[in-house]
GROMACS .gro file of C-alpha atoms in nm:
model
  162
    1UNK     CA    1   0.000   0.000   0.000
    2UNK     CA    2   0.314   0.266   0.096
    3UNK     CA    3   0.448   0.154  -0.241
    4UNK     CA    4   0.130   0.257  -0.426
    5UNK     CA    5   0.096   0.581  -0.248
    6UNK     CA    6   0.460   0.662  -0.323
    7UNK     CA    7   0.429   0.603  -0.675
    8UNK     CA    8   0.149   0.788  -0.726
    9UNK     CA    9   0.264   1.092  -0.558
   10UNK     CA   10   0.588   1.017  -0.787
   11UNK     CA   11   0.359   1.081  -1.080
   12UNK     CA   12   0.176   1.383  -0.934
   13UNK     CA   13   0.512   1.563  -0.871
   14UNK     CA   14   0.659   1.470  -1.249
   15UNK     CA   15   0.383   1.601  -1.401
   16UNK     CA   16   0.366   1.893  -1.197
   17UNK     CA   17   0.729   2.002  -1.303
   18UNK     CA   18   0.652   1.913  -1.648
   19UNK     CA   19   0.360   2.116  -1.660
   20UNK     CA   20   0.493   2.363  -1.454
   21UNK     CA   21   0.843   2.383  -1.727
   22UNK     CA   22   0.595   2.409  -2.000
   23UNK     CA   23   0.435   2.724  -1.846
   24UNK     CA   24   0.730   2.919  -1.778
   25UNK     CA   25   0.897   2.887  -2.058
   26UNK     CA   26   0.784   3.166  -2.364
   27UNK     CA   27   0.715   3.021  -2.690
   28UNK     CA   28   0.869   3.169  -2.994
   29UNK     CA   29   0.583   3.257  -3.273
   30UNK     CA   30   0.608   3.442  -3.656
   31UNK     CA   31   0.932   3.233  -3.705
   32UNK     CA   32   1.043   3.056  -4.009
   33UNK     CA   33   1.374   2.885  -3.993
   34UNK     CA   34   1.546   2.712  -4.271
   35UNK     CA   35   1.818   2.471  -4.167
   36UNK     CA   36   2.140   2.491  -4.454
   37UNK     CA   37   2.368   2.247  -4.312
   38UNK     CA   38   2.510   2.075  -3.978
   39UNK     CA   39   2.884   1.985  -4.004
   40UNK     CA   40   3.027   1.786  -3.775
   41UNK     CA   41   3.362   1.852  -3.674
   42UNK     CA   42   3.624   1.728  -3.414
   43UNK     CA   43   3.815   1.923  -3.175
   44UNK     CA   44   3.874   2.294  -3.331
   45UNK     CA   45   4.191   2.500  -3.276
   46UNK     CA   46   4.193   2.783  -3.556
   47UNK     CA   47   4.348   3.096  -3.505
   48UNK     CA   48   4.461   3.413  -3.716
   49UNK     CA   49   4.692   3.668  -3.611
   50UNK     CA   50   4.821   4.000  -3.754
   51UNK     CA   51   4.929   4.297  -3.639
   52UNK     CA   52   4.577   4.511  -3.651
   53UNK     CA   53   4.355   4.233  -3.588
   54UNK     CA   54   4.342   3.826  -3.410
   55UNK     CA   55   4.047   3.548  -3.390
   56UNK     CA   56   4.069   3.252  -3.213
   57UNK     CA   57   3.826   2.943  -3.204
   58UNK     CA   58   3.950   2.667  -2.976
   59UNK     CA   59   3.704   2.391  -2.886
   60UNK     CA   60   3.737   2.064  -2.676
   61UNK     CA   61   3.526   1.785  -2.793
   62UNK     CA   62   3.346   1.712  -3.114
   63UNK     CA   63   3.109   2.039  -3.243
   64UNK     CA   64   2.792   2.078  -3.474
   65UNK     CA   65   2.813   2.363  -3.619
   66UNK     CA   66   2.469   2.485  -3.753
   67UNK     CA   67   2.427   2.730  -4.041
   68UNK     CA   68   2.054   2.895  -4.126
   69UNK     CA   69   1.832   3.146  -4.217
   70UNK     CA   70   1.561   3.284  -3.988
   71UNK     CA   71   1.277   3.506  -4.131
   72UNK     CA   72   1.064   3.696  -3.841
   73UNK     CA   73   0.736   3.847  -3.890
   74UNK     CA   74   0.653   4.198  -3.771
   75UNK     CA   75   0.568   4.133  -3.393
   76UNK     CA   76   0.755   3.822  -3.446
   77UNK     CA   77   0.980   3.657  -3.155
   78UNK     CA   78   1.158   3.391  -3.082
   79UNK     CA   79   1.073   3.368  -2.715
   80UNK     CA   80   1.299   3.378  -2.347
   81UNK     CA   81   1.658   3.096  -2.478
   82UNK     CA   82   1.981   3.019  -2.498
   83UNK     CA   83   2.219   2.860  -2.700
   84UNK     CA   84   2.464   2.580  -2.542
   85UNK     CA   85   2.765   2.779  -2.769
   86UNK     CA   86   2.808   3.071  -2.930
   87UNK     CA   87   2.623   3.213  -3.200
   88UNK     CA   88   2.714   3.487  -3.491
   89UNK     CA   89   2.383   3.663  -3.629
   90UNK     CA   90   2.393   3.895  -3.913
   91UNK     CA   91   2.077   4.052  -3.982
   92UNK     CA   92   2.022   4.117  -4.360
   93UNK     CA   93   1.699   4.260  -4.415
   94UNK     CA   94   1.520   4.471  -4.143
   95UNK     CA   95   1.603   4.499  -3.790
   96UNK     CA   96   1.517   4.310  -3.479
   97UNK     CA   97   1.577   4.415  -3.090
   98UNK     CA   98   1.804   4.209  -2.871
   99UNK     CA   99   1.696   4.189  -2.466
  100UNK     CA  100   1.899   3.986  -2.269
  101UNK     CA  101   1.807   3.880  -1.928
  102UNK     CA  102   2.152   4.026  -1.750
  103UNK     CA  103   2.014   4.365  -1.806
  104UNK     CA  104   1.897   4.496  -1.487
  105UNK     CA  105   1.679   4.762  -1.686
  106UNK     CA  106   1.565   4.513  -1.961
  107UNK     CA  107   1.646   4.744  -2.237
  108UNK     CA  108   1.663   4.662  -2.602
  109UNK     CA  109   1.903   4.670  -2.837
  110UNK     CA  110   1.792   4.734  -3.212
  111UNK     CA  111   2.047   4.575  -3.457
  112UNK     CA  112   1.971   4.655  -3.871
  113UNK     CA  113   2.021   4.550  -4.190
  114UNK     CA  114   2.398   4.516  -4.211
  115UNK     CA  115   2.484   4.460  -3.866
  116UNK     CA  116   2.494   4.136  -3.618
  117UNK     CA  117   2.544   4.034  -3.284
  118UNK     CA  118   2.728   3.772  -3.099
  119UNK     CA  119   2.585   3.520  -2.871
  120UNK     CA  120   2.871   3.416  -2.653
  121UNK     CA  121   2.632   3.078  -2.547
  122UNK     CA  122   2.477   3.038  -2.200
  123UNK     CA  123   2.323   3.404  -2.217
  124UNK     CA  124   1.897   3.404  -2.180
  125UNK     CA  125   1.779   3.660  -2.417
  126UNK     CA  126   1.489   3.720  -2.632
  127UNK     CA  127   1.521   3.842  -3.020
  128UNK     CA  128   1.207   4.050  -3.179
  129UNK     CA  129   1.062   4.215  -3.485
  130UNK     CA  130   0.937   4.528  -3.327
  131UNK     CA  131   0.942   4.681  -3.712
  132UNK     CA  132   0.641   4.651  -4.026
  133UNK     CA  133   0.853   4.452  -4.253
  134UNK     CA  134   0.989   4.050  -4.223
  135UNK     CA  135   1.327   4.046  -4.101
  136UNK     CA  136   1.572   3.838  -4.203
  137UNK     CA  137   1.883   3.673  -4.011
  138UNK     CA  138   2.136   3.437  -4.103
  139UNK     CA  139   2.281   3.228  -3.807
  140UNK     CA  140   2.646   3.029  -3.728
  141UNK     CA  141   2.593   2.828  -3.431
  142UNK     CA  142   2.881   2.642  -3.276
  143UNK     CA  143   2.758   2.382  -3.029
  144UNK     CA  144   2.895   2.022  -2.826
  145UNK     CA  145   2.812   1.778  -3.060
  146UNK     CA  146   2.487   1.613  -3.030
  147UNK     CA  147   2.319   1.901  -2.819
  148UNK     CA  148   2.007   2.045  -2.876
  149UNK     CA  149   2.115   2.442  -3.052
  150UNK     CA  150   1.878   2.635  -2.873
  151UNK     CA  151   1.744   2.597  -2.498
  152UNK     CA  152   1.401   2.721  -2.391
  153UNK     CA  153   1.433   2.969  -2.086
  154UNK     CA  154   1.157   3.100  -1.857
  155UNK     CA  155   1.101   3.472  -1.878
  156UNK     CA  156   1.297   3.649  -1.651
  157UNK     CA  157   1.188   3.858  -1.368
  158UNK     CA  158   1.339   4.176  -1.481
  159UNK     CA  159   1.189   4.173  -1.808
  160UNK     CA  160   0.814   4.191  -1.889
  161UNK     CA  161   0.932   4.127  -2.248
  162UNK     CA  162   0.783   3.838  -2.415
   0.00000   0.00000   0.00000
């Protein structure tokens, strides 16, 4: 009899977290994302140095690295995540805002047509079409091999952003 009553408070308590994971995380809506490629590559140690300028990618472990296109609606979003690695977004057409959760203030950060950001991996943030026309964004994601490239995230306190 324990047993049974144990198990089925077992169940009560996995569903509640389930449900409750499901509810504070922010789903991502007026996205379209096109998937180029996923290499796979072993350990990484690349580096370029001159005088005026230096880049350095050293990994430890096998990578995926992911390469695509995302096109966001006006009022678009792609909801409260975060990426296991880092990420390099260049934003083609239109412009998007960039609020990341280690903002005290929650302030966004508009990034246009010609610009990008970098996602060093690990940071929450939340990426939006506040503009009237689609925007679009190509993405280079570097992440452990095997691992899921983006993370849902619960909203943060700080930020009544969604």
């Amino acid at each position: 009899m324990k047993t049974r009553i144990v198990l089925a408070l077992l169940i009560v308590v996995a569903a509640v977290a389930a449900y409750g994971g499901t509810v504070l995380a922010t789903s991502q809506r007026g996205i379209t994302s096109t998937v180029f490629a996923i290499g796979q590559f072993h350990e990484i140690d690349a580096k370029t140095l001159s005088s005026k300028w230096q880049a350095r990618v050293d990994t430890k472990g096998e990578s995926d690295v992911w390469m695509l296109e995302n096109r966001i609606a006006p009022g678009g979003s792609f909801g409260w995540h975060s990426h296991p690695g880092p990420s390099f977004v260049v934003v083609k057409t239109g412009a998007l805002t960039l609020y990341r959760a280690d903002d005290p203030s929650c302030t966004g950060e508009v990034v246009e047509a010609g610009s990008g950001f970098v996602d060093n991996g690990g940071d929450i943030h939340l990426v939006r079409n506040e503009g009237s026309v689609e925007t679009v964004v190509y993405v280079m994601s570097l992440v452990p091999r095997g691992a899921a490239r983006r993370i849902d995230e619960a909203q943060p306190s700080n930020c009544a952003v969604q």
